[in-house]
């Protein structure tokens, strides 16, 4: 995320690690971490400016504070020419007391009003027409946003968090090629997949005692 479309601004953003990647579509993704964000903040007209002021963007670091549990603002928007969004997930990583690397995926927002129960959500569905290499935006949402608080936070354990947002299923490139060249779809490859975007992490680093 650069402040302007200049070489200097682009390199500044990369040095800040305020970057994200997609598997192709131009999905928009913002990710901020702080200590006192609330659900009401999503309604602010100055949300992005407020999030920068009260927290850190993707690529940033959080240190210990008296507020206790890190809270994250996540906003996503579909590619204007692409598919609707399915869900937002937060991936958390840490090292446990035995020195083993751990990872957990949290589903934090879902389209079509689906409820998340015990970190699970029903499938968004699939509108892919394999023969015609097409799909419909009759499922999913064009925009997803949420404020999420880590329910398993341990203040003494360093951790990182990153976001991934998934589109609804769309035809894989091999399915598009089969349609263009009038061939049967290659059964050795999946006929459809879910494109996605990934954010840079936000790191939590507890204070080190003297």
XYZ file of N, CA, C and O in Angstrom:
840
model
N 0.853 -1.177 0.000
C 0.000 0.000 0.000
C 0.894 1.234 0.000
O 1.532 1.543 0.989
N 0.966 1.902 -1.128
C 1.788 3.096 -1.263
C 0.918 4.345 -1.174
O -0.252 4.332 -1.564
N 1.505 5.418 -0.661
C 0.764 6.675 -0.520
C 0.510 7.328 -1.873
O -0.434 8.112 -2.029
N 1.372 7.025 -2.839
C 1.199 7.559 -4.183
C 1.898 6.643 -5.174
O 2.727 5.804 -4.785
N 1.585 6.815 -6.446
C 2.129 5.937 -7.474
C 3.467 6.478 -7.974
O 3.601 6.936 -9.107
N 4.468 6.417 -7.088
C 5.821 6.837 -7.445
C 6.797 5.751 -7.006
O 6.497 4.938 -6.126
N 7.970 5.753 -7.618
C 8.991 4.775 -7.271
C 9.347 4.859 -5.783
O 9.455 3.835 -5.098
N 9.500 6.086 -5.280
C 9.880 6.275 -3.880
C 8.809 5.747 -2.939
O 9.109 5.062 -1.951
N 7.541 6.041 -3.241
C 6.449 5.598 -2.374
C 6.307 4.081 -2.397
O 6.016 3.462 -1.360
N 6.521 3.468 -3.553
C 6.425 2.018 -3.650
C 7.522 1.334 -2.838
O 7.266 0.373 -2.107
N 8.747 1.843 -2.931
C 9.830 1.247 -2.153
C 9.655 1.503 -0.663
O 10.001 0.662 0.168
N 9.108 2.657 -0.290
C 8.820 2.931 1.121
C 7.827 1.912 1.671
O 7.983 1.417 2.791
N 6.797 1.593 0.893
C 5.797 0.613 1.329
C 6.429 -0.761 1.501
O 6.127 -1.478 2.461
N 7.311 -1.135 0.576
C 7.965 -2.438 0.698
C 8.904 -2.486 1.903
O 9.002 -3.498 2.593
N 9.581 -1.374 2.177
C 10.444 -1.327 3.354
C 9.627 -1.433 4.641
O 10.086 -1.993 5.635
N 8.414 -0.883 4.619
C 7.512 -1.005 5.774
C 6.904 -2.404 5.861
O 6.232 -2.709 6.846
N 7.078 -3.207 4.832
C 6.476 -4.545 4.711
C 4.952 -4.459 4.608
O 4.254 -5.436 4.855
N 4.458 -3.285 4.234
C 3.008 -3.106 4.098
C 2.600 -3.547 2.690
O 2.251 -2.744 1.824
N 2.663 -4.851 2.482
C 2.423 -5.413 1.161
C 1.519 -6.638 1.274
O 1.414 -7.248 2.339
N 0.883 -6.985 0.178
C 0.128 -8.232 0.143
C 0.161 -8.784 -1.280
O 0.553 -8.087 -2.215
N -0.214 -10.036 -1.407
C -0.156 -10.706 -2.704
C -1.492 -11.359 -3.006
O -2.280 -11.647 -2.093
N -1.759 -11.595 -4.283
C -2.939 -12.344 -4.690
C -2.515 -13.426 -5.673
O -1.413 -13.386 -6.221
N -3.385 -14.378 -5.879
C -3.120 -15.424 -6.867
C -3.528 -14.989 -8.275
O -3.515 -15.802 -9.200
N -3.871 -13.738 -8.438
C -4.225 -13.219 -9.755
C -5.205 -12.058 -9.712
O -4.927 -10.974 -10.226
N -6.389 -12.239 -9.113
C -7.391 -11.170 -9.094
C -6.917 -9.941 -8.319
O -6.085 -10.040 -7.410
N -7.479 -8.795 -8.649
C -7.125 -7.545 -7.973
C -8.028 -7.327 -6.747
O -8.782 -6.357 -6.660
N -7.953 -8.269 -5.829
C -8.665 -8.147 -4.553
C -7.986 -7.053 -3.730
O -6.757 -6.970 -3.700
N -8.779 -6.230 -3.053
C -8.226 -5.207 -2.157
C -8.280 -5.730 -0.724
O -9.312 -6.256 -0.294
N -7.186 -5.572 0.015
C -7.083 -6.113 1.372
C -6.370 -5.114 2.267
O -5.269 -4.666 1.951
N -7.014 -4.759 3.392
C -6.373 -3.933 4.433
C -6.414 -4.699 5.744
O -7.410 -5.368 6.057
N -5.330 -4.586 6.525
C -5.182 -5.370 7.750
C -4.414 -4.533 8.759
O -3.285 -4.120 8.496
N -5.055 -4.267 9.913
C -4.448 -3.451 10.959
C -4.549 -4.165 12.302
O -5.548 -4.833 12.585
N -3.525 -4.010 13.126
C -3.542 -4.567 14.469
C -3.422 -3.467 15.509
O -2.718 -2.471 15.306
N -4.121 -3.643 16.612
C -4.071 -2.669 17.700
C -4.549 -3.317 18.985
O -4.617 -4.540 19.103
N -4.921 -2.469 19.954
C -5.305 -3.000 21.265
C -6.709 -2.603 21.693
O -7.247 -3.159 22.637
N -7.312 -1.648 21.039
C -8.634 -1.202 21.484
C -9.570 -0.897 20.322
O -10.420 -0.018 20.412
N -9.427 -1.626 19.199
C -10.402 -1.486 18.119
C -11.720 -2.147 18.533
O -11.739 -3.091 19.323
N -12.823 -1.642 17.980
C -14.140 -2.217 18.277
C -14.931 -2.379 16.989
O -14.588 -1.804 15.944
N -16.020 -3.154 17.077
C -16.877 -3.367 15.900
C -17.404 -2.052 15.349
O -17.591 -1.906 14.129
N -17.656 -1.088 16.221
C -18.192 0.201 15.784
C -17.225 0.951 14.873
O -17.647 1.809 14.091
N -15.942 0.634 14.961
C -14.960 1.342 14.145
C -15.176 1.093 12.660
O -14.797 1.927 11.828
N -15.797 -0.031 12.296
C -16.037 -0.315 10.881
C -16.980 0.699 10.248
O -17.017 0.829 9.016
N -17.740 1.415 11.070
C -18.686 2.411 10.557
C -18.068 3.803 10.439
O -18.741 4.735 9.986
N -16.829 3.956 10.816
C -16.182 5.265 10.769
C -15.923 5.680 9.324
O -15.489 4.868 8.490
N -16.151 6.934 9.017
C -15.860 7.445 7.677
C -14.356 7.595 7.466
O -13.884 7.614 6.318
N -13.611 7.706 8.578
C -12.158 7.853 8.506
C -11.455 6.588 8.984
O -10.407 6.649 9.633
N -12.028 5.440 8.675
C -11.548 4.163 9.221
C -10.054 3.953 8.995
O -9.323 3.610 9.926
N -9.584 4.138 7.777
C -8.184 3.839 7.474
C -7.255 4.780 8.236
O -6.267 4.334 8.848
N -7.564 6.059 8.235
C -6.734 7.013 8.971
C -6.736 6.690 10.467
O -5.694 6.756 11.130
N -7.903 6.331 10.989
C -8.023 5.974 12.405
C -7.205 4.732 12.723
O -6.522 4.662 13.750
N -7.253 3.739 11.829
C -6.526 2.497 12.062
C -5.020 2.730 12.071
O -4.293 2.141 12.880
N -4.530 3.597 11.185
C -3.107 3.945 11.206
C -2.736 4.649 12.516
O -1.662 4.422 13.080
N -3.630 5.499 12.985
C -3.350 6.293 14.188
C -3.371 5.438 15.449
O -2.539 5.618 16.353
N -4.307 4.483 15.510
C -4.500 3.690 16.729
C -3.810 2.329 16.696
O -3.831 1.611 17.699
N -3.222 1.959 15.560
C -2.610 0.642 15.467
C -1.484 0.626 14.455
O -0.903 1.662 14.133
N -1.176 -0.565 13.951
C -0.137 -0.736 12.940
C -0.731 -1.482 11.757
O -1.615 -2.323 11.920
N -0.254 -1.189 10.541
C -0.754 -1.919 9.369
C -0.032 -3.240 9.196
O 0.911 -3.561 9.937
N -0.467 -4.020 8.212
C 0.230 -5.260 7.876
C 1.716 -4.965 7.680
O 2.099 -3.934 7.126
N 2.549 -5.880 8.193
C 3.989 -5.664 8.164
C 4.521 -5.025 9.427
O 5.732 -4.970 9.636
N 3.609 -4.568 10.303
C 4.017 -3.882 11.519
C 4.195 -4.816 12.704
O 3.979 -6.025 12.622
N 4.596 -4.237 13.840
C 4.830 -5.003 15.056
C 4.027 -4.417 16.209
O 3.894 -3.198 16.328
N 3.517 -5.304 17.046
C 2.826 -4.921 18.269
C 3.656 -5.379 19.458
O 4.141 -6.504 19.481
N 3.800 -4.498 20.455
C 4.477 -4.870 21.692
C 3.465 -4.977 22.820
O 2.289 -4.631 22.664
N 3.907 -5.454 23.957
C 3.016 -5.617 25.103
C 2.423 -4.274 25.532
O 3.066 -3.228 25.429
N 1.213 -4.321 26.032
C 0.543 -3.124 26.520
C -0.462 -3.510 27.580
O -0.827 -4.685 27.727
N -0.930 -2.511 28.310
C -1.875 -2.796 29.396
C -3.249 -3.204 28.891
O -4.083 -3.705 29.654
N -3.526 -3.034 27.586
C -4.849 -3.382 27.070
C -5.060 -4.889 26.979
O -6.179 -5.353 26.926
N -3.987 -5.671 26.904
C -4.119 -7.112 27.085
C -4.193 -7.985 25.862
O -3.361 -8.862 25.695
N -5.166 -7.814 24.971
C -5.372 -8.741 23.857
C -5.374 -7.978 22.525
O -6.107 -7.005 22.384
N -4.575 -8.403 21.563
C -4.560 -7.699 20.277
C -5.877 -7.858 19.524
O -6.507 -8.915 19.553
N -6.267 -6.780 18.864
C -7.507 -6.744 18.097
C -7.173 -6.273 16.689
O -6.338 -5.388 16.504
N -7.832 -6.846 15.699
C -7.467 -6.601 14.310
C -8.657 -6.103 13.493
O -9.771 -6.613 13.631
N -8.397 -5.107 12.658
C -9.370 -4.635 11.673
C -8.997 -5.214 10.320
O -7.843 -5.105 9.886
N -9.965 -5.840 9.663
C -9.729 -6.440 8.348
C -10.832 -5.975 7.404
O -12.021 -6.120 7.706
N -10.441 -5.399 6.276
C -11.417 -5.022 5.255
C -10.967 -5.596 3.916
O -9.776 -5.585 3.590
N -11.911 -6.128 3.149
C -11.598 -6.716 1.853
C -12.653 -6.316 0.830
O -13.810 -6.065 1.178
N -12.247 -6.266 -0.419
C -13.166 -5.923 -1.510
C -12.788 -6.740 -2.739
O -11.605 -6.910 -3.051
N -13.783 -7.254 -3.438
C -13.561 -8.084 -4.612
C -12.896 -7.312 -5.741
O -12.941 -6.072 -5.788
N -12.276 -8.030 -6.636
C -11.826 -7.464 -7.898
C -13.065 -6.941 -8.632
O -14.038 -7.685 -8.812
N -13.095 -5.678 -9.064
C -14.284 -5.152 -9.746
C -14.706 -5.975 -10.960
O -15.883 -5.995 -11.310
N -13.749 -6.666 -11.581
C -14.053 -7.473 -12.757
C -14.078 -8.967 -12.438
O -14.165 -9.802 -13.340
N -14.019 -9.309 -11.133
C -13.866 -10.704 -10.771
C -14.988 -11.258 -9.921
O -16.119 -10.746 -9.895
N -14.650 -12.296 -9.183
C -15.636 -13.052 -8.417
C -15.874 -12.449 -7.041
O -15.017 -11.749 -6.477
N -17.049 -12.744 -6.489
C -17.367 -12.345 -5.122
C -16.461 -13.074 -4.125
O -15.771 -14.038 -4.464
N -16.530 -12.627 -2.864
C -15.687 -13.190 -1.814
C -16.437 -14.235 -1.004
O -17.648 -14.123 -0.775
N -15.714 -15.238 -0.559
C -16.268 -16.335 0.231
C -16.103 -16.079 1.720
O -17.072 -16.019 2.474
N -14.851 -15.920 2.186
C -14.591 -15.795 3.625
C -13.252 -15.128 3.877
O -12.407 -15.032 2.981
N -13.083 -14.660 5.114
C -11.808 -14.135 5.587
C -11.289 -15.064 6.665
O -12.042 -15.488 7.547
N -10.007 -15.369 6.601
C -9.366 -16.190 7.623
C -8.129 -15.478 8.167
O -7.436 -14.779 7.418
N -7.867 -15.677 9.449
C -6.625 -15.220 10.067
C -5.786 -16.451 10.385
O -6.284 -17.408 10.991
N -4.536 -16.429 9.973
C -3.605 -17.518 10.270
C -2.647 -17.029 11.355
O -1.985 -16.001 11.185
N -2.602 -17.743 12.463
C -1.728 -17.384 13.583
C -0.621 -18.420 13.709
O -0.872 -19.625 13.613
N 0.607 -17.956 13.937
C 1.727 -18.849 14.155
C 2.473 -18.477 15.421
O 2.557 -17.303 15.778
N 3.021 -19.478 16.100
C 3.799 -19.250 17.311
C 4.666 -20.469 17.589
O 4.525 -21.509 16.935
N 5.564 -20.343 18.568
C 6.403 -21.456 19.002
C 6.010 -21.802 20.430
O 6.019 -20.924 21.305
N 5.667 -23.074 20.673
C 5.197 -23.456 22.003
C 6.362 -23.685 22.967
O 7.542 -23.513 22.613
N 6.039 -24.068 24.183
C 7.048 -24.240 25.216
C 8.051 -25.329 24.925
O 9.136 -25.358 25.522
N 7.727 -26.247 24.007
C 8.636 -27.327 23.625
C 9.496 -26.957 22.420
O 10.252 -27.789 21.910
N 9.328 -25.713 21.955
C 10.102 -25.279 20.797
C 9.516 -25.704 19.470
O 10.176 -25.594 18.432
N 8.274 -26.181 19.467
C 7.631 -26.628 18.241
C 6.817 -25.492 17.614
O 6.115 -24.762 18.316
N 6.936 -25.366 16.297
C 6.190 -24.332 15.576
C 4.730 -24.766 15.450
O 4.437 -25.881 15.018
N 3.832 -23.878 15.828
C 2.397 -24.154 15.771
C 1.709 -23.160 14.846
O 2.178 -22.037 14.656
N 0.578 -23.592 14.296
C -0.211 -22.718 13.423
C -1.681 -23.040 13.596
O -2.052 -24.203 13.750
N -2.511 -22.014 13.583
C -3.958 -22.212 13.666
C -4.645 -21.244 12.722
O -4.253 -20.079 12.615
N -5.678 -21.741 12.035
C -6.443 -20.919 11.099
C -7.802 -20.606 11.720
O -8.537 -21.517 12.125
N -8.130 -19.332 11.788
C -9.411 -18.879 12.325
C -10.248 -18.319 11.181
O -9.787 -17.448 10.433
N -11.462 -18.796 11.012
C -12.405 -18.182 10.083
C -13.099 -17.046 10.821
O -13.762 -17.269 11.833
N -12.923 -15.813 10.332
C -13.370 -14.649 11.098
C -14.510 -13.881 10.432
O -15.149 -13.038 11.069
N -14.787 -14.145 9.170
C -15.919 -13.508 8.478
C -16.334 -14.399 7.317
O -15.489 -15.047 6.686
N -17.639 -14.431 7.027
C -18.152 -15.263 5.945
C -19.264 -14.524 5.208
O -20.032 -13.761 5.812
N -19.350 -14.751 3.923
C -20.358 -14.085 3.093
C -21.719 -14.745 3.233
O -21.869 -15.804 3.846
N -22.717 -14.096 2.643
C -24.079 -14.624 2.575
C -24.707 -14.860 3.944
O -25.588 -15.711 4.098
N -24.253 -14.128 4.947
C -24.856 -14.236 6.276
C -24.596 -15.545 6.987
O -25.276 -15.863 7.966
N -23.628 -16.332 6.511
C -23.343 -17.611 7.163
C -22.739 -17.389 8.550
O -21.892 -16.520 8.735
N -23.172 -18.193 9.500
C -22.694 -18.087 10.870
C -21.454 -18.952 11.066
O -21.374 -20.067 10.551
N -20.507 -18.422 11.830
C -19.298 -19.161 12.175
C -19.509 -19.772 13.554
O -19.709 -19.058 14.536
N -19.476 -21.089 13.635
C -19.675 -21.790 14.898
C -18.501 -22.718 15.148
O -18.189 -23.565 14.312
N -17.856 -22.536 16.293
C -16.687 -23.345 16.655
C -15.642 -23.310 15.553
O -15.039 -24.313 15.188
N -15.461 -22.121 15.006
C -14.453 -21.862 13.978
C -14.747 -22.582 12.662
O -13.859 -22.772 11.832
N -15.997 -22.981 12.445
C -16.382 -23.633 11.208
C -17.545 -22.897 10.565
O -18.363 -22.285 11.256
N -17.626 -22.969 9.245
C -18.698 -22.318 8.506
C -19.073 -23.204 7.322
O -18.228 -23.911 6.764
N -20.342 -23.175 6.949
C -20.794 -23.978 5.809
C -20.161 -23.485 4.515
O -19.774 -22.320 4.391
N -20.077 -24.368 3.551
C -19.522 -24.019 2.246
C -20.338 -22.904 1.599
O -21.570 -22.841 1.746
N -19.673 -22.036 0.874
C -20.357 -20.942 0.178
C -21.150 -21.459 -1.016
O -22.045 -20.784 -1.534
N -20.831 -22.662 -1.482
C -21.487 -23.207 -2.672
C -20.565 -23.138 -3.880
O -19.405 -22.735 -3.789
N -21.094 -23.506 -5.029
C -20.284 -23.549 -6.245
C -21.185 -23.351 -7.457
O -22.086 -24.145 -7.701
N -20.948 -22.286 -8.206
C -21.760 -21.996 -9.394
C -21.017 -22.296 -10.693
O -21.509 -21.952 -11.773
N -19.850 -22.917 -10.611
C -19.028 -23.129 -11.805
C -19.724 -24.070 -12.791
O -20.166 -25.163 -12.423
N -19.818 -23.626 -14.032
C -20.307 -24.435 -15.152
C -19.065 -24.875 -15.929
O -18.466 -24.079 -16.665
N -18.655 -26.117 -15.736
C -17.392 -26.585 -16.316
C -17.444 -26.588 -17.839
O -16.496 -26.158 -18.505
N -18.550 -27.039 -18.417
C -18.649 -27.140 -19.874
C -18.499 -25.779 -20.540
O -17.853 -25.645 -21.584
N -19.083 -24.743 -19.913
C -19.038 -23.402 -20.498
C -17.962 -22.520 -19.875
O -17.847 -21.343 -20.229
N -17.185 -23.066 -18.931
C -16.102 -22.327 -18.279
C -16.605 -20.983 -17.756
O -16.070 -19.920 -18.084
N -17.659 -21.048 -16.940
C -18.251 -19.818 -16.425
C -18.675 -20.014 -14.970
O -18.643 -21.131 -14.443
N -19.030 -18.910 -14.344
C -19.523 -18.948 -12.966
C -20.469 -17.776 -12.768
O -20.580 -16.892 -13.639
N -21.141 -17.744 -11.623
C -22.097 -16.678 -11.340
C -21.777 -16.040 -9.996
O -21.425 -16.726 -9.033
N -21.914 -14.726 -9.923
C -21.752 -14.008 -8.663
C -23.065 -13.966 -7.874
O -23.319 -13.027 -7.117
N -23.874 -14.988 -8.037
C -25.128 -15.091 -7.276
C -24.877 -15.554 -5.847
O -25.800 -15.574 -5.029
N -23.653 -15.957 -5.523
C -23.265 -16.311 -4.162
C -22.079 -15.431 -3.763
O -21.450 -14.788 -4.609
N -21.771 -15.405 -2.460
C -20.667 -14.588 -1.983
C -21.034 -13.125 -1.856
O -22.144 -12.708 -2.216
N -20.115 -12.323 -1.351
C -20.318 -10.888 -1.151
C -19.194 -10.101 -1.826
O -18.047 -10.555 -1.859
N -19.495 -8.901 -2.328
C -18.442 -8.088 -2.939
C -17.487 -7.477 -1.910
O -16.344 -7.154 -2.226
N -17.971 -7.327 -0.672
C -17.163 -6.715 0.393
C -17.323 -7.541 1.661
O -18.435 -7.966 1.999
N -16.219 -7.764 2.371
C -16.247 -8.386 3.688
C -15.352 -7.583 4.619
O -14.254 -7.171 4.227
N -15.806 -7.362 5.846
C -15.004 -6.620 6.825
C -15.353 -7.117 8.219
O -16.486 -7.538 8.479
N -14.373 -7.059 9.112
C -14.622 -7.509 10.478
C -13.575 -6.938 11.421
O -12.505 -6.480 10.993
N -13.901 -6.965 12.709
C -12.935 -6.710 13.774
C -12.815 -8.002 14.563
O -13.821 -8.563 15.002
N -11.594 -8.485 14.731
C -11.372 -9.795 15.350
C -10.366 -9.694 16.493
O -9.342 -9.003 16.367
N -10.666 -10.395 17.584
C -9.771 -10.443 18.748
C -9.310 -11.882 18.945
O -10.122 -12.812 18.905
N -8.026 -12.068 19.158
C -7.461 -13.408 19.323
C -7.999 -14.063 20.593
O -7.692 -13.616 21.699
N -8.778 -15.153 20.479
C -9.351 -15.782 21.667
C -8.353 -16.651 22.429
O -8.645 -17.096 23.547
N -7.193 -16.900 21.842
C -6.208 -17.794 22.457
C -4.904 -17.065 22.779
O -3.844 -17.682 22.870
N -4.987 -15.775 22.979
C -3.790 -14.961 23.169
C -3.097 -15.281 24.494
O -3.744 -15.388 25.540
N -1.772 -15.414 24.424
C -0.939 -15.573 25.618
C 0.119 -14.477 25.573
O 0.956 -14.446 24.662
N 0.094 -13.587 26.536
C 0.912 -12.376 26.489
C 2.408 -12.645 26.456
O 3.183 -11.833 25.943
N 2.846 -13.786 26.981
C 4.280 -14.068 27.061
C 4.825 -14.778 25.821
O 6.030 -15.028 25.723
N 3.960 -15.112 24.880
C 4.369 -15.909 23.710
C 4.384 -15.045 22.445
O 3.337 -14.524 22.043
N 5.539 -14.888 21.803
C 5.567 -14.163 20.525
C 4.703 -14.871 19.485
O 4.588 -16.101 19.496
N 4.118 -14.101 18.596
C 3.240 -14.694 17.584
C 3.212 -13.805 16.352
O 3.606 -12.639 16.387
N 2.750 -14.379 15.259
C 2.479 -13.574 14.068
C 1.075 -13.903 13.577
O 0.551 -14.993 13.823
N 0.482 -12.945 12.891
C -0.866 -13.100 12.335
C -0.844 -12.592 10.897
O -0.305 -11.526 10.615
N -1.434 -13.358 9.976
C -1.653 -12.820 8.648
C -3.053 -13.206 8.169
O -3.678 -14.129 8.704
N -3.540 -12.476 7.191
C -4.905 -12.652 6.691
C -4.868 -13.289 5.316
O -3.990 -13.002 4.494
N -5.831 -14.167 5.060
C -6.087 -14.591 3.689
C -7.586 -14.474 3.442
O -8.402 -14.779 4.319
N -7.938 -14.016 2.259
C -9.339 -13.881 1.870
C -9.542 -14.715 0.621
O -8.733 -14.667 -0.310
N -10.615 -15.508 0.595
C -10.883 -16.427 -0.503
C -12.062 -15.951 -1.335
O -13.066 -15.478 -0.796
N -11.935 -16.105 -2.649
C -13.065 -15.889 -3.544
C -13.971 -17.115 -3.553
O -13.590 -18.194 -3.092
N -15.156 -16.954 -4.129
C -16.000 -18.114 -4.412
C -15.315 -18.943 -5.499
O -14.411 -18.460 -6.184
N -15.714 -20.211 -5.676
C -15.084 -21.030 -6.718
C -15.246 -20.425 -8.116
O -16.317 -19.908 -8.473
N -14.182 -20.490 -8.900
C -14.187 -20.038 -10.300
C -13.445 -21.077 -11.137
O -12.662 -21.873 -10.614
N -13.670 -21.087 -12.455
C -12.987 -22.071 -13.304
C -11.466 -21.906 -13.249
O -10.948 -20.794 -13.232
N -10.760 -23.032 -13.218
C -9.307 -23.015 -13.289
C -8.887 -22.680 -14.710
O -9.655 -22.870 -15.670
N -7.642 -22.215 -14.887
C -7.195 -21.792 -16.217
C -7.270 -22.926 -17.234
O -7.507 -22.683 -18.426
N -7.080 -24.170 -16.778
C -7.180 -25.304 -17.704
C -8.603 -25.476 -18.229
O -8.811 -25.923 -19.358
N -9.579 -25.109 -17.392
C -10.984 -25.189 -17.823
C -11.277 -24.120 -18.869
O -11.977 -24.377 -19.861
N -10.741 -22.908 -18.658
C -10.894 -21.850 -19.661
C -10.230 -22.257 -20.981
O -10.788 -22.050 -22.068
N -9.029 -22.838 -20.896
C -8.329 -23.252 -22.115
C -9.106 -24.326 -22.871
O -9.179 -24.306 -24.107
N -9.674 -25.277 -22.124
C -10.452 -26.338 -22.774
C -11.621 -25.741 -23.553
O -11.926 -26.180 -24.677
N -12.271 -24.750 -22.995
C -13.390 -24.096 -23.670
C -12.917 -23.355 -24.925
O -13.529 -23.460 -25.998
N -11.812 -22.616 -24.793
C -11.303 -21.838 -25.919
C -10.928 -22.737 -27.103
O -11.235 -22.434 -28.265
N -10.290 -23.878 -26.792
C -9.793 -24.757 -27.863
C -10.750 -25.893 -28.205
O -10.425 -26.765 -29.017
N -11.946 -25.878 -27.584
C -12.940 -26.876 -27.909
C -12.557 -28.284 -27.504
O -12.952 -29.255 -28.164
N -11.791 -28.404 -26.440
C -11.357 -29.702 -25.950
C -12.121 -30.067 -24.676
O -12.671 -29.209 -23.994
N -12.103 -31.355 -24.337
C -12.683 -31.786 -23.063
C -11.757 -31.346 -21.934
O -10.533 -31.373 -22.091
N -12.310 -30.919 -20.796
C -11.462 -30.507 -19.674
C -10.511 -31.624 -19.252
O -10.865 -32.810 -19.277
N -9.299 -31.239 -18.897
C -8.277 -32.191 -18.469
C -8.651 -32.735 -17.091
O -8.659 -32.011 -16.106
N -8.971 -34.033 -17.028
C -9.407 -34.629 -15.769
C -8.275 -34.823 -14.770
O -8.504 -35.157 -13.620
N -7.032 -34.590 -15.213
C -5.900 -34.716 -14.300
C -5.752 -33.480 -13.406
O -5.001 -33.508 -12.438
N -6.471 -32.411 -13.742
C -6.384 -31.165 -12.981
C -7.764 -30.788 -12.458
O -8.780 -31.110 -13.083
N -7.834 -30.089 -11.318
C -9.136 -29.623 -10.826
C -9.797 -28.709 -11.846
O -9.127 -27.927 -12.525
N -11.109 -28.796 -11.968
C -11.830 -27.968 -12.935
C -12.053 -26.549 -12.420
O -12.288 -25.628 -13.196
N -11.981 -26.370 -11.108
C -12.187 -25.043 -10.518
C -11.320 -24.925 -9.270
O -10.761 -25.900 -8.771
N -11.203 -23.686 -8.788
C -10.422 -23.420 -7.576
C -10.938 -22.139 -6.946
O -11.890 -21.535 -7.431
N -10.317 -21.714 -5.850
C -10.697 -20.473 -5.191
C -9.475 -19.556 -5.134
O -8.525 -19.804 -4.391
N -9.499 -18.499 -5.942
C -8.434 -17.503 -5.909
C -8.440 -16.826 -4.543
O -9.459 -16.817 -3.833
N -7.319 -16.201 -4.167
C -7.219 -15.619 -2.830
C -6.171 -14.526 -2.771
O -5.382 -14.349 -3.697
N -6.160 -13.820 -1.642
C -5.135 -12.814 -1.355
C -4.565 -13.088 0.026
O -5.264 -13.588 0.916
N -3.282 -12.760 0.199
C -2.589 -12.965 1.471
C -1.946 -11.655 1.903
O -1.306 -10.987 1.096
N -2.054 -11.325 3.180
C -1.400 -10.120 3.692
C -0.025 -10.431 4.243
O 0.296 -11.583 4.569
N 0.813 -9.405 4.359
C 2.001 -9.525 5.192
C 1.547 -9.746 6.632
O 0.451 -9.324 7.016
N 2.390 -10.366 7.463
C 1.991 -10.580 8.860
C 2.053 -9.306 9.687
O 2.705 -8.328 9.324
N 1.372 -9.366 10.816
C 1.597 -8.443 11.932
C 2.205 -9.281 13.044
O 1.666 -10.328 13.396
N 3.335 -8.844 13.570
C 4.043 -9.586 14.588
C 3.727 -9.057 15.982
O 3.664 -7.843 16.194
N 3.524 -9.955 16.933
C 3.408 -9.586 18.342
C 4.690 -10.013 19.047
O 5.077 -11.190 18.992
N 5.339 -9.048 19.697
C 6.584 -9.323 20.404
C 6.461 -8.845 21.853
O 6.423 -7.631 22.105
N 6.379 -9.770 22.797
C 6.274 -9.367 24.198
C 7.554 -8.719 24.694
O 8.634 -8.919 24.110
N 7.440 -7.962 25.763
C 8.604 -7.334 26.357
C 9.533 -8.397 26.920
O 9.101 -9.444 27.407
N 10.816 -8.133 26.845
C 11.827 -9.044 27.379
C 12.304 -8.516 28.718
O 12.741 -7.366 28.816
N 12.187 -9.349 29.765
C 12.600 -8.907 31.090
C 14.101 -8.723 31.160
O 14.874 -9.442 30.507
N 14.555 -7.750 31.935
C 15.998 -7.488 32.097
C 16.641 -8.610 32.901
O 16.028 -9.199 33.783
